[in-house]
XYZ file of C-alpha atoms in Angstrom:
748
model
C 78.555 17.541 159.866
C 75.556 15.320 160.461
C 75.041 16.206 164.079
C 71.875 17.856 165.239
C 73.363 21.313 165.699
C 74.860 21.592 162.238
C 71.713 20.325 160.523
C 69.628 22.809 162.479
C 72.034 25.577 161.541
C 71.783 24.915 157.772
C 68.012 24.619 158.013
C 67.723 27.893 159.896
C 69.924 29.652 157.352
C 68.010 28.189 154.367
C 64.578 29.054 155.724
C 65.742 32.477 156.731
C 66.505 33.144 153.084
C 63.194 31.544 152.061
C 61.350 33.862 154.442
C 63.232 36.747 152.847
C 61.847 35.686 149.447
C 58.321 35.573 150.891
C 58.813 38.994 152.462
C 60.001 40.326 149.118
C 56.870 38.939 147.420
C 54.668 40.623 149.987
C 56.535 43.900 149.656
C 56.161 43.915 145.832
C 52.555 42.747 145.663
C 51.608 46.073 144.026
C 54.699 46.548 141.871
C 53.970 46.714 138.138
C 55.484 43.832 136.213
C 56.683 41.998 139.303
C 56.564 38.171 139.116
C 56.181 36.145 142.268
C 59.450 34.516 143.287
C 60.024 31.103 144.888
C 63.018 29.847 146.947
C 64.693 26.686 145.686
C 65.773 24.427 148.611
C 67.839 21.292 147.942
C 69.160 18.524 150.151
C 72.772 18.841 151.292
C 75.101 16.063 150.246
C 74.917 13.134 152.809
C 77.990 11.833 154.592
C 79.089 8.198 154.791
C 79.094 6.747 158.276
C 80.286 3.195 158.149
C 78.025 1.319 155.823
C 75.308 4.019 156.060
C 74.809 7.603 154.922
C 73.579 10.355 157.170
C 71.921 13.559 155.942
C 73.625 16.873 156.480
C 70.600 19.174 156.248
C 69.293 21.579 153.555
C 70.884 24.163 151.262
C 69.373 27.342 149.716
C 69.942 26.794 145.914
C 68.559 30.117 144.663
C 65.418 32.047 143.639
C 63.269 31.377 140.603
C 60.298 33.261 139.106
C 56.806 31.792 139.064
C 56.611 32.231 135.282
C 54.786 30.310 132.516
C 55.709 31.206 128.943
C 52.353 30.007 127.522
C 50.328 32.023 130.026
C 52.476 35.106 129.381
C 51.976 34.797 125.598
C 48.238 34.333 126.039
C 48.095 37.408 128.286
C 49.899 39.524 125.677
C 47.499 38.420 122.935
C 44.455 39.129 125.110
C 45.855 42.550 125.968
C 46.361 43.241 122.250
C 42.768 42.303 121.359
C 41.299 44.352 124.197
C 43.417 47.403 123.401
C 42.289 47.381 119.756
C 38.629 47.721 120.767
C 38.981 50.602 123.208
C 39.847 53.418 120.740
C 37.236 52.162 118.266
C 34.500 52.347 120.904
C 35.620 55.677 122.365
C 35.985 57.501 119.060
C 32.857 55.897 117.621
C 30.891 57.270 120.582
C 32.318 60.718 119.892
C 31.210 60.599 116.254
C 27.741 59.388 117.253
C 27.445 62.221 119.782
C 28.490 64.761 117.155
C 26.053 63.483 114.537
C 23.175 63.284 117.008
C 23.845 66.596 118.733
C 20.987 69.084 118.774
C 23.426 71.968 118.304
C 25.733 70.415 115.697
C 23.768 67.565 114.065
C 21.739 67.854 110.876
C 18.375 66.534 112.059
C 17.168 69.721 113.735
C 18.590 71.885 110.918
C 16.707 69.852 108.285
C 13.510 70.110 110.341
C 13.831 73.897 110.510
C 14.677 74.113 106.787
C 11.660 72.104 105.647
C 9.399 73.782 108.203
C 10.364 77.222 106.866
C 9.720 75.967 103.319
C 6.238 74.788 104.339
C 5.494 78.140 105.980
C 6.653 79.985 102.858
C 4.351 77.868 100.706
C 1.362 79.342 102.573
C 2.291 82.883 101.476
C 4.968 82.780 98.790
C 4.985 86.567 98.309
C 5.834 87.367 101.937
C 9.259 88.964 102.280
C 9.294 88.024 105.963
C 8.803 84.337 105.234
C 11.292 84.536 102.386
C 13.905 86.008 104.719
C 13.177 83.333 107.306
C 13.565 80.640 104.643
C 16.948 82.045 103.592
C 18.004 82.198 107.229
C 17.119 78.547 107.817
C 18.774 77.589 104.524
C 21.948 79.327 105.581
C 21.665 77.646 108.975
C 21.537 74.272 107.224
C 24.710 75.026 105.249
C 26.426 76.147 108.446
C 25.473 72.853 110.101
C 27.140 70.963 107.270
C 30.241 73.120 107.658
C 30.269 72.770 111.454
C 29.758 69.028 111.278
C 32.559 68.690 108.746
C 34.781 70.807 110.993
C 34.018 68.653 114.031
C 34.852 65.507 112.079
C 38.091 67.148 110.944
C 38.961 67.679 114.616
C 38.320 63.993 115.290
C 40.539 63.176 112.307
C 43.322 65.353 113.675
C 42.981 63.938 117.190
C 43.076 60.343 115.934
C 46.162 61.168 113.883
C 47.870 62.657 116.928
C 46.857 59.601 118.971
C 48.394 57.276 116.371
C 51.598 59.291 116.325
C 51.728 59.308 120.141
C 51.246 55.534 120.341
C 53.910 54.957 117.691
C 56.332 57.206 119.579
C 55.618 55.182 122.721
C 56.205 51.924 120.808
C 59.514 53.239 119.490
C 60.627 54.145 123.041
C 59.646 50.696 124.337
C 61.558 49.094 121.460
C 64.679 51.006 122.524
C 64.178 49.895 126.147
C 63.821 46.257 125.101
C 66.975 46.490 122.968
C 68.827 47.845 126.013
C 67.486 45.005 128.200
C 68.589 42.515 125.526
C 72.088 43.938 125.801
C 72.154 43.235 129.521
C 70.699 39.726 129.061
C 73.471 38.879 126.589
C 75.995 38.992 129.443
C 74.649 35.638 130.692
C 74.405 32.526 128.557
C 71.535 30.810 130.357
C 68.069 32.143 131.085
C 67.883 30.418 134.464
C 70.820 32.471 135.681
C 69.351 35.804 134.630
C 68.399 38.260 137.394
C 64.633 37.936 138.092
C 64.219 41.707 138.205
C 65.736 42.060 134.725
C 63.451 39.338 133.379
C 60.456 41.055 134.976
C 61.478 44.308 133.301
C 61.694 42.517 129.957
C 58.235 40.960 130.296
C 56.657 44.204 131.467
C 58.097 46.007 128.443
C 56.607 43.361 126.157
C 53.200 43.706 127.836
C 53.212 47.466 127.277
C 54.190 46.939 123.637
C 51.357 44.405 123.285
C 48.872 47.141 124.296
C 49.978 49.077 121.212
C 50.240 46.342 118.592
C 50.245 42.608 118.043
C 53.736 41.158 118.551
C 55.557 38.222 117.001
C 58.114 37.147 119.653
C 61.059 34.734 119.607
C 63.018 34.031 122.792
C 66.679 32.973 122.741
C 68.205 30.529 125.235
C 69.531 33.368 127.341
C 66.152 35.226 127.359
C 66.998 37.741 124.598
C 63.828 38.703 122.668
C 63.373 39.273 118.915
C 60.149 41.187 118.113
C 58.330 41.896 114.834
C 54.972 43.506 114.029
C 54.550 42.212 110.459
C 52.814 39.175 109.031
C 55.680 36.920 110.153
C 58.663 37.016 112.477
C 60.983 37.913 109.598
C 58.813 40.849 108.423
C 58.523 44.124 110.276
C 61.338 43.583 112.790
C 61.401 46.380 115.331
C 63.752 44.718 117.899
C 66.570 42.432 116.841
C 69.101 41.848 119.612
C 70.428 45.224 120.684
C 69.076 46.992 117.562
C 65.721 48.762 117.442
C 64.105 50.082 114.252
C 61.947 53.207 114.133
C 58.300 52.910 113.083
C 56.561 55.838 111.306
C 52.962 56.469 110.175
C 52.320 58.127 106.804
C 48.898 59.779 106.420
C 47.077 60.549 103.157
C 45.403 63.971 103.022
C 42.899 62.768 100.436
C 42.033 59.489 102.146
C 41.249 59.577 105.862
C 41.206 55.791 106.089
C 44.594 55.242 104.449
C 47.501 55.060 106.923
C 50.784 53.428 105.865
C 53.179 52.127 108.516
C 56.848 52.046 107.508
C 60.091 51.167 109.269
C 63.125 53.456 108.861
C 61.592 55.747 106.204
C 64.119 57.401 103.905
C 66.831 54.849 104.733
C 68.175 51.838 102.784
C 66.513 49.542 105.319
C 63.121 51.081 104.537
C 60.267 48.560 104.879
C 56.509 48.821 104.384
C 54.596 46.934 107.076
C 52.223 44.265 105.775
C 49.870 42.364 108.075
C 49.869 44.918 110.889
C 47.045 44.211 113.343
C 45.918 44.441 116.952
C 46.576 46.932 119.708
C 45.510 50.536 120.095
C 47.363 51.618 116.940
C 45.433 49.161 114.766
C 42.232 50.156 116.604
C 42.762 53.818 115.721
C 43.571 52.999 112.107
C 40.505 50.751 111.958
C 38.326 53.540 113.329
C 39.527 55.885 110.595
C 39.005 53.381 107.768
C 35.853 51.606 108.971
C 33.898 54.478 110.523
C 35.374 57.931 110.009
C 35.976 57.648 106.252
C 32.447 56.329 105.493
C 30.952 59.113 107.628
C 32.911 61.726 105.661
C 31.858 60.161 102.344
C 28.203 59.916 103.345
C 28.186 63.491 104.624
C 29.666 64.732 101.341
C 27.189 62.675 99.320
C 24.325 64.066 101.399
C 25.563 67.617 100.780
C 25.854 66.987 97.037
C 22.414 65.408 96.887
C 20.905 68.299 98.842
C 22.428 70.871 96.481
C 21.394 68.985 93.362
C 17.829 68.130 94.381
C 16.925 71.438 96.042
C 18.429 73.425 93.157
C 16.448 71.341 90.648
C 13.192 72.135 92.487
C 14.128 75.780 93.045
C 14.972 76.346 89.389
C 11.549 75.063 88.340
C 9.847 77.880 90.261
C 9.674 81.644 89.824
C 10.940 84.329 92.176
C 9.208 87.435 93.471
C 10.080 89.300 90.269
C 8.613 86.587 88.061
C 11.969 85.298 86.855
C 12.990 81.662 86.691
C 14.586 80.476 89.917
C 18.363 80.275 90.178
C 20.428 77.765 92.172
C 19.716 78.100 95.899
C 22.856 76.286 97.078
C 26.353 75.956 95.688
C 29.591 74.194 96.625
C 32.744 76.300 96.845
C 35.695 73.871 97.054
C 38.608 76.380 97.267
C 41.649 75.159 95.334
C 45.342 75.678 96.028
C 48.203 74.815 93.661
C 51.493 73.829 95.299
C 54.748 73.551 93.373
C 57.262 70.868 94.277
C 60.117 73.313 93.653
C 58.430 76.223 95.401
C 58.397 78.436 92.273
C 56.664 77.952 88.930
C 55.878 79.900 85.771
C 52.916 77.624 85.043
C 49.369 78.638 85.865
C 46.584 76.218 86.758
C 42.983 77.443 86.991
C 40.578 74.994 88.615
C 36.795 75.131 88.667
C 34.017 72.767 89.732
C 31.820 71.703 86.808
C 30.237 68.383 87.900
C 29.064 68.323 91.497
C 28.072 64.644 91.529
C 31.528 63.557 90.324
C 33.326 65.918 92.715
C 35.894 64.352 95.044
C 38.156 66.394 97.333
C 41.236 64.326 96.479
C 44.674 65.798 95.913
C 45.608 65.781 92.219
C 49.301 65.517 91.338
C 50.307 67.156 88.048
C 53.361 66.501 85.892
C 54.289 68.415 82.731
C 56.034 66.647 79.853
C 57.354 69.021 77.224
C 57.938 66.430 74.509
C 54.620 64.618 74.805
C 51.320 65.760 73.327
C 50.469 68.487 70.846
C 47.952 71.266 70.211
C 47.254 72.947 66.882
C 45.796 76.426 67.352
C 43.874 77.402 64.196
C 42.971 81.061 63.628
C 40.596 81.940 60.786
C 41.257 85.099 58.744
C 39.280 86.810 55.997
C 35.848 85.960 54.615
C 34.893 82.363 53.913
C 32.146 81.682 51.391
C 29.897 78.787 50.473
C 31.856 76.439 48.199
C 35.308 77.305 49.592
C 37.465 74.258 50.293
C 39.802 73.409 53.183
C 42.153 70.480 52.630
C 43.442 68.868 55.819
C 46.476 66.547 55.784
C 47.065 64.359 58.847
C 50.285 62.350 58.698
C 50.209 62.223 54.837
C 46.456 61.376 54.653
C 44.457 64.213 53.053
C 40.749 65.016 53.292
C 38.867 68.012 51.856
C 35.985 69.980 53.409
C 33.718 71.949 51.084
C 31.909 74.638 53.043
C 28.157 74.056 52.944
C 25.387 76.607 52.693
C 22.575 74.388 53.959
C 20.333 76.061 56.518
C 17.538 73.459 56.493
C 16.504 70.321 54.681
C 14.946 72.368 51.881
C 16.953 75.610 51.880
C 20.587 76.519 51.220
C 22.642 79.658 50.744
C 23.793 80.384 47.237
C 27.315 79.536 46.092
C 29.698 82.337 47.034
C 27.591 83.618 49.949
C 29.865 84.786 52.762
C 29.578 82.704 55.931
C 30.138 83.888 59.477
C 33.305 82.729 61.214
C 31.208 80.814 63.744
C 29.562 78.864 60.894
C 32.940 78.041 59.373
C 34.402 76.958 62.721
C 31.415 74.725 63.427
C 31.657 73.028 60.038
C 35.421 72.531 60.366
C 35.030 71.176 63.870
C 32.325 68.719 62.773
C 34.466 67.688 59.800
C 37.548 66.920 61.918
C 36.024 65.461 65.089
C 32.582 64.238 64.108
C 29.514 64.262 66.326
C 30.687 62.241 69.316
C 30.433 65.088 71.831
C 27.440 66.950 70.405
C 24.121 67.367 72.191
C 20.940 65.972 70.623
C 20.001 69.490 69.429
C 23.454 70.007 67.902
C 23.284 66.616 66.174
C 20.186 67.746 64.276
C 22.175 70.649 62.828
C 25.205 68.386 62.358
C 23.424 66.030 59.969
C 21.287 68.724 58.328
C 23.883 71.329 57.382
C 26.896 69.119 56.648
C 27.785 66.183 54.472
C 28.184 63.853 57.460
C 26.557 60.433 57.452
C 28.111 59.093 60.680
C 29.412 60.330 64.010
C 33.046 59.805 62.959
C 35.213 62.650 61.757
C 37.203 62.738 58.505
C 40.028 60.863 60.244
C 37.862 58.638 62.380
C 38.003 59.468 66.074
C 41.650 60.455 66.272
C 41.217 64.224 66.661
C 39.554 66.315 69.361
C 38.512 69.883 68.517
C 37.571 72.580 71.037
C 36.622 76.210 70.602
C 39.242 78.665 71.852
C 38.656 82.033 73.458
C 39.894 84.127 70.483
C 37.820 82.832 67.554
C 40.190 79.910 67.149
C 40.011 76.112 67.132
C 42.199 73.960 69.391
C 43.016 70.548 67.908
C 44.597 67.743 69.932
C 44.782 63.949 69.899
C 44.785 61.560 72.831
C 45.318 58.719 70.352
C 48.272 59.998 68.324
C 50.141 62.100 70.883
C 52.420 63.953 68.425
C 51.415 64.225 64.748
C 51.774 66.333 61.585
C 48.733 68.427 60.666
C 48.639 70.798 57.675
C 45.706 72.788 56.307
C 45.323 74.448 52.885
C 42.508 76.890 52.045
C 41.074 77.331 48.532
C 38.979 80.496 48.774
C 37.595 82.867 46.162
C 37.554 85.687 48.731
C 41.133 85.324 50.007
C 40.322 83.680 53.343
C 43.066 81.833 55.195
C 44.119 79.851 58.264
C 46.961 80.359 60.715
C 48.157 77.032 62.179
C 50.284 77.365 65.355
C 51.711 74.205 66.925
C 52.336 73.853 70.667
C 53.848 70.746 72.220
C 53.586 69.593 75.804
C 51.185 67.552 77.893
C 49.989 67.548 81.483
C 49.410 64.285 83.319
C 47.061 64.350 86.307
C 47.071 61.557 88.898
C 44.517 61.171 91.666
C 46.612 60.656 94.793
C 43.932 58.527 96.404
C 42.656 56.303 93.580
C 45.617 56.375 91.217
C 43.410 57.418 88.270
C 45.423 59.071 85.474
C 44.139 61.657 82.959
C 46.195 63.561 80.371
C 45.546 66.849 78.587
C 47.296 69.690 76.841
C 45.458 72.940 77.498
C 42.894 71.473 79.859
C 41.649 68.253 81.444
C 38.854 67.060 83.697
C 39.113 64.874 86.794
C 36.860 64.281 89.823
C 34.320 66.804 88.556
C 37.033 69.498 88.408
C 38.087 71.223 85.189
C 41.750 72.277 85.024
C 42.934 74.905 82.514
C 46.681 75.324 81.961
C 48.605 78.376 80.832
C 51.943 80.069 81.459
C 55.343 78.561 80.721
C 55.796 75.232 82.540
C 59.142 73.437 82.495
C 59.712 69.876 81.383
C 59.246 67.501 84.308
C 57.663 70.171 86.522
C 55.571 68.762 89.376
C 52.540 70.517 90.863
C 49.847 69.446 93.313
C 46.263 70.674 93.307
C 44.980 70.701 96.884
C 41.211 70.818 97.447
C 40.679 72.832 100.619
C 36.994 72.028 101.119
C 34.977 68.869 100.655
C 31.358 69.128 99.471
C 30.070 69.311 103.058
C 32.660 71.888 104.122
C 32.179 73.979 100.974
C 28.374 74.132 100.784
C 27.159 77.729 100.629
C 23.975 79.709 100.078
C 23.946 81.102 96.529
C 21.931 84.242 97.293
C 21.039 86.466 100.223
C 18.290 88.326 98.371
C 14.821 87.206 99.579
C 13.251 88.300 96.294
C 15.356 85.651 94.524
C 13.667 82.815 96.382
C 11.639 80.924 93.768
C 8.803 79.990 96.090
C 6.039 80.167 93.488
C 5.306 77.580 90.834
C 4.285 78.409 87.303
C 1.770 75.593 87.455
C 0.069 73.795 90.285
C -1.414 70.333 89.919
C -3.918 69.236 92.562
C -5.028 65.629 92.514
C -8.638 64.851 93.265
C -8.943 62.943 96.506
C -11.165 60.358 94.816
C -8.698 59.485 92.033
C -8.494 55.675 91.811
C -4.816 55.641 90.765
C -1.607 57.403 91.724
C -1.278 59.122 88.339
C 0.448 62.487 88.491
C 0.898 65.353 86.043
C 3.772 67.722 85.474
C 3.249 70.848 83.397
C 5.834 72.795 81.453
C 5.514 76.293 80.069
C 5.554 76.508 76.272
C 4.848 80.181 75.340
C 3.241 80.746 71.971
C 1.994 83.689 69.993
C -1.717 84.493 69.822
C -2.993 85.318 66.315
C -5.252 88.328 66.021
C -8.313 86.245 65.225
C -7.867 84.168 68.412
C -7.360 87.112 70.734
C -10.282 88.850 72.365
C -9.729 92.503 71.475
C -10.608 95.355 73.796
C -11.841 97.390 70.798
C -9.282 100.112 71.283
C -9.658 101.084 74.931
C -9.382 104.854 75.253
C -8.559 107.300 77.993
C -10.774 110.099 79.237
C -9.331 112.480 76.642
C -10.242 110.106 73.828
C -6.619 109.363 72.919
C -5.886 105.742 72.044
C -3.598 104.110 74.597
C -3.692 100.402 73.799
C -4.765 98.131 70.977
C -4.497 94.853 72.952
C -0.693 94.901 72.487
C -1.054 93.496 68.970
C 0.824 96.358 67.287
C 4.094 97.190 68.991
C 4.196 100.730 67.617
C 0.989 101.668 69.459
C 1.395 99.418 72.519
C 2.097 101.230 75.763
C 5.072 100.200 77.918
C 4.546 100.580 81.653
C 6.657 100.159 84.759
C 5.784 98.586 88.095
C 2.692 100.008 89.887
C 2.482 103.261 88.023
C 0.231 105.802 89.669
C -1.249 106.811 86.346
C -3.213 103.832 84.939
C -2.056 102.304 81.671
C -5.644 101.732 80.611
C -9.253 101.683 81.790
C -11.711 98.868 81.087
C -15.055 100.558 80.549
C -18.131 99.445 82.460
C -20.151 96.738 80.796
C -17.202 94.815 79.343
C -17.145 91.067 79.983
C -14.881 88.087 79.204
C -11.901 90.431 79.010
C -8.391 89.014 78.580
C -5.101 90.949 78.634
C -1.960 89.318 77.248
C 1.129 90.671 78.984
C 4.738 90.593 77.849
C 7.933 91.997 79.395
C 9.394 95.465 79.614
C 13.146 95.647 78.928
C 13.514 92.039 80.005
C 11.641 92.697 83.258
C 8.351 90.915 84.076
C 5.170 92.969 84.349
C 3.738 93.813 87.795
C 0.121 94.668 87.028
C -2.400 95.953 89.596
C -6.149 95.966 88.892
C -8.415 98.210 91.020
C -12.024 99.369 90.822
C -12.869 103.075 90.588
C -13.818 103.039 94.287
C -10.413 101.608 95.393
C -11.156 97.881 95.669
C -7.879 96.012 94.916
C -8.890 93.023 92.748
C -5.725 91.555 91.190
C -1.980 91.987 91.689
C 0.377 91.853 94.619
C 0.121 93.141 98.146
C 1.400 96.720 98.243
C 2.793 96.789 101.775
C 5.545 94.120 101.667
C 8.354 96.645 101.951
C 6.542 98.618 104.674
C 5.864 95.469 106.705
C 9.489 94.326 106.454
C 10.778 97.748 107.473
C 8.352 97.893 110.405
C 9.290 94.391 111.635
C 12.987 95.266 111.493
C 12.262 98.421 113.461
C 10.282 96.548 116.132
C 12.505 93.459 116.133
C 9.507 91.096 115.929
C 6.868 89.910 113.435
C 3.772 92.064 113.137
C 0.458 90.792 114.378
C -2.403 90.199 111.927
C -4.028 93.464 112.995
C -0.778 95.403 112.547
C -0.219 93.873 109.109
C -3.747 94.802 108.023
C -3.166 98.360 109.219
C 0.068 98.654 107.204
C -1.662 97.267 104.096
C -4.540 99.728 104.379
C -2.126 102.628 104.937
C -0.077 101.664 101.877
C -3.238 101.477 99.794
C -4.416 104.869 100.994
C -1.005 106.362 100.118
C -1.358 104.853 96.661
C -4.820 106.354 96.164
C -3.623 109.757 97.420
C -0.757 109.784 94.907
C -3.096 108.629 92.157
C -5.488 111.507 92.840
C -2.582 113.945 92.705
C -1.873 112.514 89.224
C -5.500 113.253 88.254
C -6.491 109.583 88.110
C -10.272 109.452 87.954
C -11.010 107.410 91.091
C -14.569 107.930 92.400
C -15.109 110.719 94.892
C -14.757 109.465 98.466
C -13.100 106.171 97.411
C -10.925 104.324 99.922
C -8.491 101.446 99.568
C -9.446 97.873 100.458
C -7.524 94.601 99.934
C -10.484 92.450 100.977
C -10.939 91.010 97.479
C -7.283 90.840 96.443
C -6.756 87.745 94.254
C -9.926 86.205 95.686
C -11.981 83.662 93.785
C -15.402 82.015 93.771
C -17.773 83.326 96.455
C -15.077 85.505 98.042
C -14.384 87.404 94.811
C -15.612 90.936 94.223
C -19.342 90.743 93.357
C -18.837 87.044 92.519
C -16.754 87.921 89.466
C -14.451 85.274 87.988
C -11.024 86.861 88.098
C -7.691 85.223 87.304
C -4.166 86.593 86.975
C -1.518 84.157 85.692
C -1.266 81.160 83.370
C -4.230 78.888 82.751
C -4.264 75.462 81.175
C -7.136 73.671 79.523
C -7.464 69.994 80.383
C -8.545 67.631 77.638
C -8.986 63.888 77.629
C -6.575 61.942 75.467
C -7.558 58.509 74.176
């Protein structure tokens, strides 16, 4: 009908529906994923009226979404880029806060460590300062351990975050596959329900927050999604099928995370070209920031141990001994069998700290590969005896040498020690490739060798066994025939036992491969094998602690702190250059004519006690701080020098006092008393309290000496005023020195 009423009726009905669409838009203005909808109004078909056509009004054709595919794709890509930055920033801030923390970071711990070292340098004999230094040293190691532990927590949290995001992506993939199934019921996209299309797009947006998507839309709106380098690689949604994504983490490599689809199934696929989204951001954080921080922390720990130990071992401790290592790294190893049970035994130890890496090492035993010849020597070998060695039909003969120097040699037939025979046989078979410079001197002097090659070139490797035996192997030949024949006038012989089998070690992180029979070395770790492994047996060596996590204090004894130097070099402030000097101790004997004798110092009873330690049978041994004096230097003596040795391997602790109790040379007597008193009070003693303890200890010493009939002057009292003093502060201006002195001469 083209009359006014009918046209008005169709218009009212059409705009009523259009107002319903507007109302629906307003109602869903806050709904997630909702796309604004628009009403499609079209003209009704006109009617012919004579030679003219009259309109019949308007029809409501349907509802369409206000949707632009280009804008939607751009939004997904922007969401992906933004989401990849968020975890990187958040976790990076956490690491920065951990490293810079006053309670966890290293800066304050290093300050306290070096400050305690400086304080100890002012009084290296103080047990209090030594204990404080050990405490700060232990505090530094604990900071390394705590920091490593905090970073391990970040590692674990980032791993859990990756797994959570992947689980969310897998759930969204299933939802999209379900939506695709519903979209397949309609052939044309324009006829799809707007709400279903909104649900599809919202699902894709949420997936885009997790990873970058490659999307292909079918004519009916069905989506195909991949996360690989192209649409055909890394498909996670294909029609109504969704494929599960899994992350594989490497225990030895924090930054290595492999993403795979359908692991353990025939449709298994490794993802290549994965990028974008929060998952890629987390993986990027681990590889770009967390892994370098771990590596730098471990390198710092290794450098600290190496450099501090080198300095500490140059000094001497409170007992006068050479300093030992102050720090150590305790990695803690665990061997895991692939079958759960093994008769093989693997002993691991750290031998090269700088090469140490806390990577998992996978081990495989091959029974038919490799060989070891275990040679046991029996009987007495003599100079001139011959040992003929045949390697794969090639024979060489060793004639045992008696050379002991360039000009001297043992006579023919002289019996050699087994160690001499083993060394000559080892040098003969292997050569001098692995010898130290000192050993090479003996190698060329006592043997017939003219090169570093062995009798068979460099094909054989010879090691010393634990039971006076030689272990021969070959990385070049693998399996071989080795026979030995002894021609001895004294009936000596060799027992040659052959063992086959070889271990192959593979670094799980780097892929490095090393083989060995009884032992091998990898990543600064030495592995020794024993037991009865089976052919094809698989083991894994897990390193529980990295260098930072495994750093420890090597001693808790304050007397072991090597805070004193054997020599001290002080540069003159007016030196025109930066030249420096480093002194090394080279002890030497003092001939009688160069020593200044004490002319047989005697005791009060006239009995000789000491002849300047020249003759051992009349020299007097003495222990630390004996009450009875070991000798008395008579009045009037000058330019007196005492040369001191050791007693039963222990350094001498000599105290020099005057007859009236003035303590001139030696060590402070009250260290133990002061330490005990400070522990009792729970605080350091004041200067006045320390002086009181020192005087009391000295008085106790004098009292005990008088009970032992030591001839101190009547009315004498102890005083440490002149102890180890020099120049104007020394007792009566005397030149006194206790230690090692060096004479400086000018060299042209």
